[in-house]
PDB file of C-alpha atoms in Angstrom:
ATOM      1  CA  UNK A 365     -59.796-149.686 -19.153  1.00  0.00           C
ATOM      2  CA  UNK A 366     -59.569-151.966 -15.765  1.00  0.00           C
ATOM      3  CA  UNK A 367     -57.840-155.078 -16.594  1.00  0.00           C
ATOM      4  CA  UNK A 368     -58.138-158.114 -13.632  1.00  0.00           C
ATOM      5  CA  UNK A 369     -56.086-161.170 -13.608  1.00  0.00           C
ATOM      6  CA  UNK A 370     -57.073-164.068 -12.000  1.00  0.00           C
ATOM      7  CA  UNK A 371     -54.077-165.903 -11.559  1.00  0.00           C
ATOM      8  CA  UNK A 372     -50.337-164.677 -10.608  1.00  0.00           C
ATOM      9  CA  UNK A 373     -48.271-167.294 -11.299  1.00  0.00           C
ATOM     10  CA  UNK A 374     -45.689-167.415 -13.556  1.00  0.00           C
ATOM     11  CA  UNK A 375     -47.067-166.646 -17.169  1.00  0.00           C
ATOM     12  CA  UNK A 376     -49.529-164.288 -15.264  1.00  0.00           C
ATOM     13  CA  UNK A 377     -46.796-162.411 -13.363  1.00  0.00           C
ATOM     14  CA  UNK A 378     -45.037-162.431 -16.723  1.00  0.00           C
ATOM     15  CA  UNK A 379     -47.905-161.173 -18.357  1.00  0.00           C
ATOM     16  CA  UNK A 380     -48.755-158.569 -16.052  1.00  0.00           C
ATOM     17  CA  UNK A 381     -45.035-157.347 -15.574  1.00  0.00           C
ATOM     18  CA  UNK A 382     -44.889-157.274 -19.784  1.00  0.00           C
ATOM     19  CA  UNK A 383     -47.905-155.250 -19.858  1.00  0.00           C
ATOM     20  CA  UNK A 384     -46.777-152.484 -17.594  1.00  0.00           C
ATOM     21  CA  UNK A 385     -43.528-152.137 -18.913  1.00  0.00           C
ATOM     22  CA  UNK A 386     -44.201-152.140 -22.548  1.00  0.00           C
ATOM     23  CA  UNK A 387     -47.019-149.051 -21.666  1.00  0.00           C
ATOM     24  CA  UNK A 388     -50.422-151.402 -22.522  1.00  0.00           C
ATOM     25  CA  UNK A 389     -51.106-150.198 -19.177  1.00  0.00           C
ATOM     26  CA  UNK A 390     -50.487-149.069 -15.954  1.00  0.00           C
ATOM     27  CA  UNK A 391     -50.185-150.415 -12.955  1.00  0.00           C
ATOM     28  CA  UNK A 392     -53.349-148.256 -11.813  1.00  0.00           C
ATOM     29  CA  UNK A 393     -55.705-149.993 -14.159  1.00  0.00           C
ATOM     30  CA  UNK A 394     -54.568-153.414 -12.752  1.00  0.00           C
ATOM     31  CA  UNK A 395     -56.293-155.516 -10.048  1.00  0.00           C
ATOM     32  CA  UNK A 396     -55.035-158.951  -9.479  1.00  0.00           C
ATOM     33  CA  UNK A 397     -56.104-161.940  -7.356  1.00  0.00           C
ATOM     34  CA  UNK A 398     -54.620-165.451  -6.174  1.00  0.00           C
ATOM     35  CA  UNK A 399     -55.120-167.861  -4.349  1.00  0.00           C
ATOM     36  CA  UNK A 400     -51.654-167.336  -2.679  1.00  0.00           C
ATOM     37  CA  UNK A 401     -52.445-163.625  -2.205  1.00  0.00           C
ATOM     38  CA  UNK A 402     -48.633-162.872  -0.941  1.00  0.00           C
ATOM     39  CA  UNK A 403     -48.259-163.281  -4.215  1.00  0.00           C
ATOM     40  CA  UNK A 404     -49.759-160.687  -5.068  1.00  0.00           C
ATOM     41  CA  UNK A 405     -48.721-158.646  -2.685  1.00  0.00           C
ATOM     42  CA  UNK A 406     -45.468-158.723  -3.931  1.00  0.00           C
ATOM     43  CA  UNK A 407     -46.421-157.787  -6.956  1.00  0.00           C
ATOM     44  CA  UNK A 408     -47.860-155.016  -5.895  1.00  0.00           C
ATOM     45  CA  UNK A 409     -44.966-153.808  -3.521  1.00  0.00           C
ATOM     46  CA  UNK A 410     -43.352-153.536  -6.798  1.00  0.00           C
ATOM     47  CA  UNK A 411     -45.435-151.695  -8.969  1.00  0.00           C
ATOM     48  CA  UNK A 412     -47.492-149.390  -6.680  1.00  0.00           C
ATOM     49  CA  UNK A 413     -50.860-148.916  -7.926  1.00  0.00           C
ATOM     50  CA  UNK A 414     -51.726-152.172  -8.682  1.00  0.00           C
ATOM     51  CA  UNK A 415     -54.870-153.745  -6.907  1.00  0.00           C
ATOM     52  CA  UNK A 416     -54.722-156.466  -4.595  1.00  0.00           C
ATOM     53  CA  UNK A 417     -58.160-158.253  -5.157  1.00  0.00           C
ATOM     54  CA  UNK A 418     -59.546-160.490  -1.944  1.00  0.00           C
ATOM     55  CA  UNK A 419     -61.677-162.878  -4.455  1.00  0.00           C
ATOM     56  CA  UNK A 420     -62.160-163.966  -7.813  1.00  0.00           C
ATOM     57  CA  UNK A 421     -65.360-162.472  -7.751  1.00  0.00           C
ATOM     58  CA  UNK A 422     -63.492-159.022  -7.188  1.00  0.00           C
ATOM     59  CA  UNK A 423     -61.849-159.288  -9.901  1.00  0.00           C
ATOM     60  CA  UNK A 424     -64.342-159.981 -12.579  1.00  0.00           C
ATOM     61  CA  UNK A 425     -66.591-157.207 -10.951  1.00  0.00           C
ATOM     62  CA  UNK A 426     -64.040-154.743 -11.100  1.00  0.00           C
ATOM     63  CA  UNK A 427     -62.456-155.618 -14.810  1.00  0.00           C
ATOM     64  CA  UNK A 428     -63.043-154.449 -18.183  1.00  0.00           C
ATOM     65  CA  UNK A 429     -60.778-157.560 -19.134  1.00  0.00           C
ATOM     66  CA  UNK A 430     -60.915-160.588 -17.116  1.00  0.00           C
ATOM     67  CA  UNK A 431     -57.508-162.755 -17.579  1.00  0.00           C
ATOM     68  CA  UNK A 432     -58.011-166.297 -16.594  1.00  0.00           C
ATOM     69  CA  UNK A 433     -54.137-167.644 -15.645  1.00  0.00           C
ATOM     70  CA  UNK A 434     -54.792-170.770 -13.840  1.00  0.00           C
ATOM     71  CA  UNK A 435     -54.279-174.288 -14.512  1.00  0.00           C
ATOM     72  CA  UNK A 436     -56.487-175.927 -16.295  1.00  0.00           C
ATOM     73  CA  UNK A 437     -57.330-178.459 -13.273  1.00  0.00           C
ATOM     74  CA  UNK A 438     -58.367-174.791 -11.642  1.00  0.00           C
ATOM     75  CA  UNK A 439     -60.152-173.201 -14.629  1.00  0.00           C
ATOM     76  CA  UNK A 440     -63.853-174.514 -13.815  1.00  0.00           C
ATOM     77  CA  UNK A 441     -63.765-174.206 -10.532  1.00  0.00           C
ATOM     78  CA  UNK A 442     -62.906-170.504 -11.236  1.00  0.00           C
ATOM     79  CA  UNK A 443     -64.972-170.058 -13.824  1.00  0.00           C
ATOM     80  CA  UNK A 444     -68.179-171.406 -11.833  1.00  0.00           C
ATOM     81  CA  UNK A 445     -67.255-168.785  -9.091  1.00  0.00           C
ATOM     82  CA  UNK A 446     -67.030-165.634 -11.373  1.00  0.00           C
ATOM     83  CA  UNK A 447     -69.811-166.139 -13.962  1.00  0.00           C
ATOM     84  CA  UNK A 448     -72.438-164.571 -12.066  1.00  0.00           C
ATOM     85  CA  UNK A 449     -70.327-161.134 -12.121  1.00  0.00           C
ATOM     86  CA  UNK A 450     -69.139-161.770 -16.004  1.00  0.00           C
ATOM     87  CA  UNK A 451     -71.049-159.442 -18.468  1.00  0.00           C
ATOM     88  CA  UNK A 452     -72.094-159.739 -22.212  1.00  0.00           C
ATOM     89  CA  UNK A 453     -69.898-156.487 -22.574  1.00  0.00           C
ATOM     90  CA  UNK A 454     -66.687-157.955 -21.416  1.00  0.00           C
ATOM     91  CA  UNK A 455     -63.717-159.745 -22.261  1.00  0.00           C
ATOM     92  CA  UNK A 456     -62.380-162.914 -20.868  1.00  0.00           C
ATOM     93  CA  UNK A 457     -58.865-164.082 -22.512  1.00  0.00           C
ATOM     94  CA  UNK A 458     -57.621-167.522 -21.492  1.00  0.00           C
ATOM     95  CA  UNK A 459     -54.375-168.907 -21.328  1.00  0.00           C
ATOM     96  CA  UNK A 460     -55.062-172.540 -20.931  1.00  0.00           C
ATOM     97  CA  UNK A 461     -54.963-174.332 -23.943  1.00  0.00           C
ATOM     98  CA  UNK A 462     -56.512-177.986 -23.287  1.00  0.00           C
ATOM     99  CA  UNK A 463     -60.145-175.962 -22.103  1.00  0.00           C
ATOM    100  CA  UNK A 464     -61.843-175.268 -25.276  1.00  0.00           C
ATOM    101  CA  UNK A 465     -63.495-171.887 -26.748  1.00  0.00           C
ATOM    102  CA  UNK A 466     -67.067-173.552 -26.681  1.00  0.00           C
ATOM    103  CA  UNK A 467     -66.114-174.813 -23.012  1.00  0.00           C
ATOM    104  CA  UNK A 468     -66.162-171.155 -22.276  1.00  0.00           C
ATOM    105  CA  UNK A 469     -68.895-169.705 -24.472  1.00  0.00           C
ATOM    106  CA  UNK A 470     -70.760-172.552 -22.318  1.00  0.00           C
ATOM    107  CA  UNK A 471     -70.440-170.847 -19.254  1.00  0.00           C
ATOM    108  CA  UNK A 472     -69.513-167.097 -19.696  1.00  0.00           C
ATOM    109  CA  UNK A 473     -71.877-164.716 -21.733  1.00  0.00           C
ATOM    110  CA  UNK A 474     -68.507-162.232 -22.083  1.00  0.00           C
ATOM    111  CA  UNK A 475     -66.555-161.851 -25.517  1.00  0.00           C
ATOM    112  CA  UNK A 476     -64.189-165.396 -25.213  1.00  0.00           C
ATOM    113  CA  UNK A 477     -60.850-165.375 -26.591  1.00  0.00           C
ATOM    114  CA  UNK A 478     -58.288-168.113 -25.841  1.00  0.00           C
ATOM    115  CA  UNK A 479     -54.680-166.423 -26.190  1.00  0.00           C
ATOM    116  CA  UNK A 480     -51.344-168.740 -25.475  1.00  0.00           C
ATOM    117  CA  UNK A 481     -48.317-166.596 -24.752  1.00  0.00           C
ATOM    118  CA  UNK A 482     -44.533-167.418 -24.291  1.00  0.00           C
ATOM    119  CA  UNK A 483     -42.079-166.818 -21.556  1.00  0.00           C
ATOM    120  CA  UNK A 484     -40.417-164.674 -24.262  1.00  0.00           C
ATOM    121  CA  UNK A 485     -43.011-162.109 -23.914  1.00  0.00           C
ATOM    122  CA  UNK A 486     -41.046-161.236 -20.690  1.00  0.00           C
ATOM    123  CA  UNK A 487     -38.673-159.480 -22.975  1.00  0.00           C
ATOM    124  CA  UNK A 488     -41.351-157.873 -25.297  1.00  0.00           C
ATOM    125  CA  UNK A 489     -40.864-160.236 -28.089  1.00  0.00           C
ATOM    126  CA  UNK A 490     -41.899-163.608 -29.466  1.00  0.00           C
ATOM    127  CA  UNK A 491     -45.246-164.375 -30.511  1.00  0.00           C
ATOM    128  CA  UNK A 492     -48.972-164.936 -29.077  1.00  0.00           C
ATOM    129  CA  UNK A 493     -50.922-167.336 -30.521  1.00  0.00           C
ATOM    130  CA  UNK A 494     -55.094-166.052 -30.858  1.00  0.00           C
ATOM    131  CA  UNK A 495     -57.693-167.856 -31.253  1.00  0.00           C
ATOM    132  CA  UNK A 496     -61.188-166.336 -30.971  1.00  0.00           C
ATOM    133  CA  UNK A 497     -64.468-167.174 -30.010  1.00  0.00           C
ATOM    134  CA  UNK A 498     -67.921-166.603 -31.652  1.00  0.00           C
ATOM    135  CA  UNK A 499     -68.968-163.314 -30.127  1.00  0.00           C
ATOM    136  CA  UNK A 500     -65.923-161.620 -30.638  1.00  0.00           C
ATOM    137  CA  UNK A 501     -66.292-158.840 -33.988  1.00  0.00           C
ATOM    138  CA  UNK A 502     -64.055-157.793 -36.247  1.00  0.00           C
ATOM    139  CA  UNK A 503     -63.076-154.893 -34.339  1.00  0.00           C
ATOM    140  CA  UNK A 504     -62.914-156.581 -30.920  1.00  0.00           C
ATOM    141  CA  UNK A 505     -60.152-158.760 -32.554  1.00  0.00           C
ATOM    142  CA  UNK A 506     -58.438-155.948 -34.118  1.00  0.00           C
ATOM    143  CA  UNK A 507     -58.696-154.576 -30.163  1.00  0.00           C
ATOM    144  CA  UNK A 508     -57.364-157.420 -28.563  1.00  0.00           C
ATOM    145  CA  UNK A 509     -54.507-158.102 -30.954  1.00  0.00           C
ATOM    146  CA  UNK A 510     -53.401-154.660 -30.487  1.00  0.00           C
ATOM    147  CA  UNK A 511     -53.007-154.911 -26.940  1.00  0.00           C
ATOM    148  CA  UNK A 512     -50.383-157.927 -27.486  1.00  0.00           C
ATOM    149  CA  UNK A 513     -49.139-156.239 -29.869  1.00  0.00           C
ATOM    150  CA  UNK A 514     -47.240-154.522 -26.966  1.00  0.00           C
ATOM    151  CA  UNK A 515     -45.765-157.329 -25.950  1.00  0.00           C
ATOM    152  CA  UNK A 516     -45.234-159.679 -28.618  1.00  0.00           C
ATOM    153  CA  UNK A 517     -46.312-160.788 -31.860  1.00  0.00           C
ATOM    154  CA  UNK A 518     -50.139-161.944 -32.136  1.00  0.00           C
ATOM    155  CA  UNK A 519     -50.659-164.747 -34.218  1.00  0.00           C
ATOM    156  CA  UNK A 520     -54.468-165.678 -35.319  1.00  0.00           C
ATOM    157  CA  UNK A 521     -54.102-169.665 -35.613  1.00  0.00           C
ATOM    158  CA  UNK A 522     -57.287-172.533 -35.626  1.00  0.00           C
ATOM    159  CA  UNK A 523     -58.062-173.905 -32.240  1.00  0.00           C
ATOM    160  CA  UNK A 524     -57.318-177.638 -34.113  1.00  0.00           C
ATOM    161  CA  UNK A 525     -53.507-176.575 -34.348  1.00  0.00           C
ATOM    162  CA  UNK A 526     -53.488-174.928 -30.892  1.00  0.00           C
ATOM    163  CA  UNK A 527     -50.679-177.757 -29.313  1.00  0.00           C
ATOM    164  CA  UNK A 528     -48.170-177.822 -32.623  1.00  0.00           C
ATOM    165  CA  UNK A 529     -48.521-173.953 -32.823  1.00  0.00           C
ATOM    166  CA  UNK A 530     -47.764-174.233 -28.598  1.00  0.00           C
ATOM    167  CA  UNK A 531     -45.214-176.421 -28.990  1.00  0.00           C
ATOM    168  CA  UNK A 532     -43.307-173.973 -31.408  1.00  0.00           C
ATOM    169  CA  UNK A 533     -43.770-170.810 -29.766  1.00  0.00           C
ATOM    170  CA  UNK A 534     -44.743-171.424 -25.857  1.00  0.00           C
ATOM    171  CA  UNK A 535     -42.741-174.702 -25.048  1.00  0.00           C
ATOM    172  CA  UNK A 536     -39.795-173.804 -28.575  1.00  0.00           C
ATOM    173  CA  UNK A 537     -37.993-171.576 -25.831  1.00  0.00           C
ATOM    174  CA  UNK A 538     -37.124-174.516 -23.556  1.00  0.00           C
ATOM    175  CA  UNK A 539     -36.569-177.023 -26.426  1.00  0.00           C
ATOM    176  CA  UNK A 540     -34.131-174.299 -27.870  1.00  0.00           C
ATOM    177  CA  UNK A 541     -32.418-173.502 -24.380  1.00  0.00           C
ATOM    178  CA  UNK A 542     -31.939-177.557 -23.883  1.00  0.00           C
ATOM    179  CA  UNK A 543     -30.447-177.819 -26.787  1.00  0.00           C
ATOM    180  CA  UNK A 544     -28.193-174.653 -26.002  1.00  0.00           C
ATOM    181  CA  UNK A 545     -27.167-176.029 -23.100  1.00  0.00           C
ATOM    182  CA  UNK A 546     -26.068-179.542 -24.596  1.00  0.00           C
ATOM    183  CA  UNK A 547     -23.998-177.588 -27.011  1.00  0.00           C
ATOM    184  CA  UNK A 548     -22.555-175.341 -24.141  1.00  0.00           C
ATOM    185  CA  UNK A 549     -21.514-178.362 -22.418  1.00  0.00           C
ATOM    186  CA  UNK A 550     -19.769-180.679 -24.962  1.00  0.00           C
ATOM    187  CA  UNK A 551     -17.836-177.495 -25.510  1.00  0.00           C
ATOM    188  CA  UNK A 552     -16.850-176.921 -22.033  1.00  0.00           C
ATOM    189  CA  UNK A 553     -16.001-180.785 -21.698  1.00  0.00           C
ATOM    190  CA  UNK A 554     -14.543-181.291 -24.999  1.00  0.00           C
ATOM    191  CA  UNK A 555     -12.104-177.903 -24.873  1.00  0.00           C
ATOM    192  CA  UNK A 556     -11.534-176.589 -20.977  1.00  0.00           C
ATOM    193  CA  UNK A 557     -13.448-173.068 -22.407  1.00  0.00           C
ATOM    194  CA  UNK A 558     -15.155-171.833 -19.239  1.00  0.00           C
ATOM    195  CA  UNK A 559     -18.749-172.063 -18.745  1.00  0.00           C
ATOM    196  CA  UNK A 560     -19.395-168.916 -18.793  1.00  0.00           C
ATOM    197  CA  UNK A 561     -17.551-167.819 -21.958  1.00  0.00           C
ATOM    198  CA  UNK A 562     -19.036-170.468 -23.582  1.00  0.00           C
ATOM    199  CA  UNK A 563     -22.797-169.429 -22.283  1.00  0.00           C
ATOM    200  CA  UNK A 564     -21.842-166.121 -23.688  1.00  0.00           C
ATOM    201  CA  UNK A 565     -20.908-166.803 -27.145  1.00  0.00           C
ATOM    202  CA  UNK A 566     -24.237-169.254 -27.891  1.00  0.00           C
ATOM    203  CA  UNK A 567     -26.463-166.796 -26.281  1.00  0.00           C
ATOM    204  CA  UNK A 568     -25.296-163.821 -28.859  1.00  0.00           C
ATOM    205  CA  UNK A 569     -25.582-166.257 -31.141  1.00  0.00           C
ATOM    206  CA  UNK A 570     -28.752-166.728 -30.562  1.00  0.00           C
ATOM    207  CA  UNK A 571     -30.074-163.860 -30.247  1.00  0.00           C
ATOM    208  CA  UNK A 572     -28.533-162.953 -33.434  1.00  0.00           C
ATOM    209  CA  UNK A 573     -29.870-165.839 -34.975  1.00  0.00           C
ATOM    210  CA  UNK A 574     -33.164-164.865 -34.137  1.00  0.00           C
ATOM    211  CA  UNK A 575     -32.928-161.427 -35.872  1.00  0.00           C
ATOM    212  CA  UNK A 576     -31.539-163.438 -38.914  1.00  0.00           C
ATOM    213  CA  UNK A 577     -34.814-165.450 -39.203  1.00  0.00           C
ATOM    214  CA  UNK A 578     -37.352-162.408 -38.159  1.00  0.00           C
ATOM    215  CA  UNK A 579     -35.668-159.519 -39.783  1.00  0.00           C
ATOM    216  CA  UNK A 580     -32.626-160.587 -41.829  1.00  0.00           C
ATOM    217  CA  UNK A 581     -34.378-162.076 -44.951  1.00  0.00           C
ATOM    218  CA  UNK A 582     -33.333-165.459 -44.324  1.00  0.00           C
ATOM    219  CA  UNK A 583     -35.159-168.527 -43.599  1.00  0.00           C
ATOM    220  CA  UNK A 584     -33.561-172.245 -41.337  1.00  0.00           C
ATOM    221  CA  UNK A 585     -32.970-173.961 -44.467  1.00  0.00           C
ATOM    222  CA  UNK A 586     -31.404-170.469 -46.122  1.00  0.00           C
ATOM    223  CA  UNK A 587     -29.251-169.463 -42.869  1.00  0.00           C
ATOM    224  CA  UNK A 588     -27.479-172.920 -43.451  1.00  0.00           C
ATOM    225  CA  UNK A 589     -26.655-172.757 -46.782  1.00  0.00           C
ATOM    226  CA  UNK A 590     -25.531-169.642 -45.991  1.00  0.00           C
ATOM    227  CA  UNK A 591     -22.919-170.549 -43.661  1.00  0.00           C
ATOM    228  CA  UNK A 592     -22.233-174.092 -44.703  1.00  0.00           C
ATOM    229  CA  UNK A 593     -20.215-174.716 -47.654  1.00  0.00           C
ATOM    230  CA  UNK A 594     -18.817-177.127 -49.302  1.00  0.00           C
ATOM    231  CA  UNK A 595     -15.975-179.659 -47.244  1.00  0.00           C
ATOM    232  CA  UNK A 596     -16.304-176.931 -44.727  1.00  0.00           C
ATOM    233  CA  UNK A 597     -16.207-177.318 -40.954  1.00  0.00           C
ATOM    234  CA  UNK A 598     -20.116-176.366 -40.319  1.00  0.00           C
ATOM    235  CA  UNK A 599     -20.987-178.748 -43.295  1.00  0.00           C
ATOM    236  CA  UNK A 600     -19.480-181.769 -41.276  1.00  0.00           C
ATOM    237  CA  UNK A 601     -20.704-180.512 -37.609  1.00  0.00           C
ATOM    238  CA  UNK A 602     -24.667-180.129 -39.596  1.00  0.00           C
ATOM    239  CA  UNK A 603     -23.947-183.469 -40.871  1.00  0.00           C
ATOM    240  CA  UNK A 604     -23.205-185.131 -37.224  1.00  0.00           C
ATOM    241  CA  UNK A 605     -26.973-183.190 -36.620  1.00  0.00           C
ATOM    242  CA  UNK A 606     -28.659-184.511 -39.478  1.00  0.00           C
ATOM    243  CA  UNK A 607     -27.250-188.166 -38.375  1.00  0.00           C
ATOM    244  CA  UNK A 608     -28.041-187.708 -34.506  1.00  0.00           C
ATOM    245  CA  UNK A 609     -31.683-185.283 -34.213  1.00  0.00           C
ATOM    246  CA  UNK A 610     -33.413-188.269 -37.150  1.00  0.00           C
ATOM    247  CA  UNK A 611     -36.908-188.086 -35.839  1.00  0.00           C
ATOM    248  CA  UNK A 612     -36.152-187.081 -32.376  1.00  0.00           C
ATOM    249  CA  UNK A 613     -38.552-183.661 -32.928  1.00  0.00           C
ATOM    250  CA  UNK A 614     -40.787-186.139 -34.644  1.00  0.00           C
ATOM    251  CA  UNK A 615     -41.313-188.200 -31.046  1.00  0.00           C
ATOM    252  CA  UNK A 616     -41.401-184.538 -29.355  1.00  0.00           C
ATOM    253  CA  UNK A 617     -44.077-183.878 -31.219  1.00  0.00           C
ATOM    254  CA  UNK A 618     -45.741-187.266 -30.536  1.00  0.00           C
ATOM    255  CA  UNK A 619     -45.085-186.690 -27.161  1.00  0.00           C
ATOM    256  CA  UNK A 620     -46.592-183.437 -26.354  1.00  0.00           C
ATOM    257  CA  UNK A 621     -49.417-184.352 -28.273  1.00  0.00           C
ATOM    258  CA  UNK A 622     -50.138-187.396 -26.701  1.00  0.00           C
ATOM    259  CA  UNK A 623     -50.308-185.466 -23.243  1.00  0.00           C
ATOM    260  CA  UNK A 624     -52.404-182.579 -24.756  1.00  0.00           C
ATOM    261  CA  UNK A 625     -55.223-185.017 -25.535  1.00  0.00           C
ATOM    262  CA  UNK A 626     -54.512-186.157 -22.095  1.00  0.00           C
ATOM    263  CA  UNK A 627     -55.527-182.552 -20.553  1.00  0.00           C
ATOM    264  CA  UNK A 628     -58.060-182.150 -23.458  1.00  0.00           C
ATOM    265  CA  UNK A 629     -59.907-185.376 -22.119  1.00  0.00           C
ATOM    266  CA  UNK A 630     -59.674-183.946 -18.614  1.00  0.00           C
ATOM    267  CA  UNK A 631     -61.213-180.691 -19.520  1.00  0.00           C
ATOM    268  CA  UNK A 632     -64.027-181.941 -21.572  1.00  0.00           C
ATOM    269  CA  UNK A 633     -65.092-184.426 -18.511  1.00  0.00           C
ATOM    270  CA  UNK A 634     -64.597-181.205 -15.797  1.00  0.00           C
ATOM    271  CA  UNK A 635     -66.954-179.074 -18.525  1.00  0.00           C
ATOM    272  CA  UNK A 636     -69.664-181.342 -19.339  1.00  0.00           C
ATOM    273  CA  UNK A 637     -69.803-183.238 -15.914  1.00  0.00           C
ATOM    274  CA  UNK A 638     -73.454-182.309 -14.208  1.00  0.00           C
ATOM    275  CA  UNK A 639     -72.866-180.624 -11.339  1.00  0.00           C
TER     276      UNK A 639
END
């Protein structure tokens, strides 16, 4: 199994370092291109074996699996240069939400899937959202899946809820680190605790947090009944919360929306303009 990325920037570095060291493969059955290619260069320096393609069109010749990592400004220009070398018996994965599965199936005659993964699949965890096209079988999902199953958490959701399920999963880790940060701050303004110390203590908690809501048994609204009770201190701090975050992940939400149907509009004129 040859797998090809076209693309090395950051979620495609990540995804290429997470696949290597989780085991999904190694760095001999990887052959990468970009259009910076000391990019990849690097990339190979550090994981010797790994394939420095010259062209797209390398790539997709040489691949069993043919990830597309570029922006989505990028995607048809990309996609127009490789589909002359894409076959009916491979697989193309794409990590750019706002171009559509039928945008794809349009041009490609490969197996489509559309997978959106998370800087926390760096650290072999989180999830991957999947969402998969029309010539993809039953066991070429149960394939696919497995292979992110090395690095994360695959998640089958419906293209329609592709930017909330995003906006969880893919943009929830910078949301959650903002809001991290806010907290280490007050504290370190409010109390003289140093910045680091401070960093420390919310990052354990956390992580631990995390392993509450995955494998703990407990759910958000559970975890703070569980550790707020009655006139206690974390009672009146969730309180202050309650009072202050009213409808602020509501606007979020409006917000990221609004500039997914921004992209989406962009994609759909890049896709369906004659050429």
């Amino acid at each position: 199994m040859k797998a090809g990325f076209i693309g090395t920037g950051s979620m495609g570095s990540i995804l290429i370092e997470a696949f290597i060291h989780s085991g999904a493969f190694n760095p001999e059955q990887i052959i990468a291109g970009n259009r910076t290619i000391r990019k990849v260069e690097l990339l190979a320096q550090t994981y010797p074996g790994l394939q420095v393609a010259r062209s797209n069109r390398e790539v997709a010749a040489q691949s069993d699996i043919i990830f597309l990592c570029v922006k989505p400004s990028e995607l048809k220009t990309v996609i127009d240069e490789i589909k002359e070398d894409v076959l009916p018996s491979q697989f193309v994965v794409s990590i750019t939400s706002p171009v559509l599965i039928k945008h794809l199936e349009g041009l490609l005659s490969a197996k489509i899937s559309k997978i959106i993964p998370s800087i926390t699949n760096y650290v072999l965890s989180g999830a991957t959202l999947c969402i998969h096209g029309n010539r993809m079988q039953p066991e070429d999902k149960e394939w696919l899946e497995n292979l992110f199953a090395y690095i994360s958490s695959p998640i089958c959701v419906s293209e329609n809820y592709t930017r909330i399920s995003s906006d969880l999963s893919s943009c929830g880790p910078a949301f959650l680190a903002n809001f991290i940060q806010s907290f280490i701050d007050a504290a370190v303004e409010a109390t003289g605790i140093s910045s680091e110390e401070a960093t420390l203590l919310a990052s354990e908690m956390t992580l631990g947090t995390g392993k509450l809501l995955t494998t703990g048994g407990f759910n958000p609204i559970s975890l703070q009944k569980r550790v707020s009770v009655p006139g206690g201190i974390t009672e009146e701090g969730l309180h202050i919360l309650k009072e202050e975050l009213a409808g602020v992940f509501a606007r979020v939400i409006s917000a990221t929306h609004a500039k997914y149907e921004e992209d989406l509009e962009k994609a759909e004129l890049r896709f369906t303009l004659k050429q």
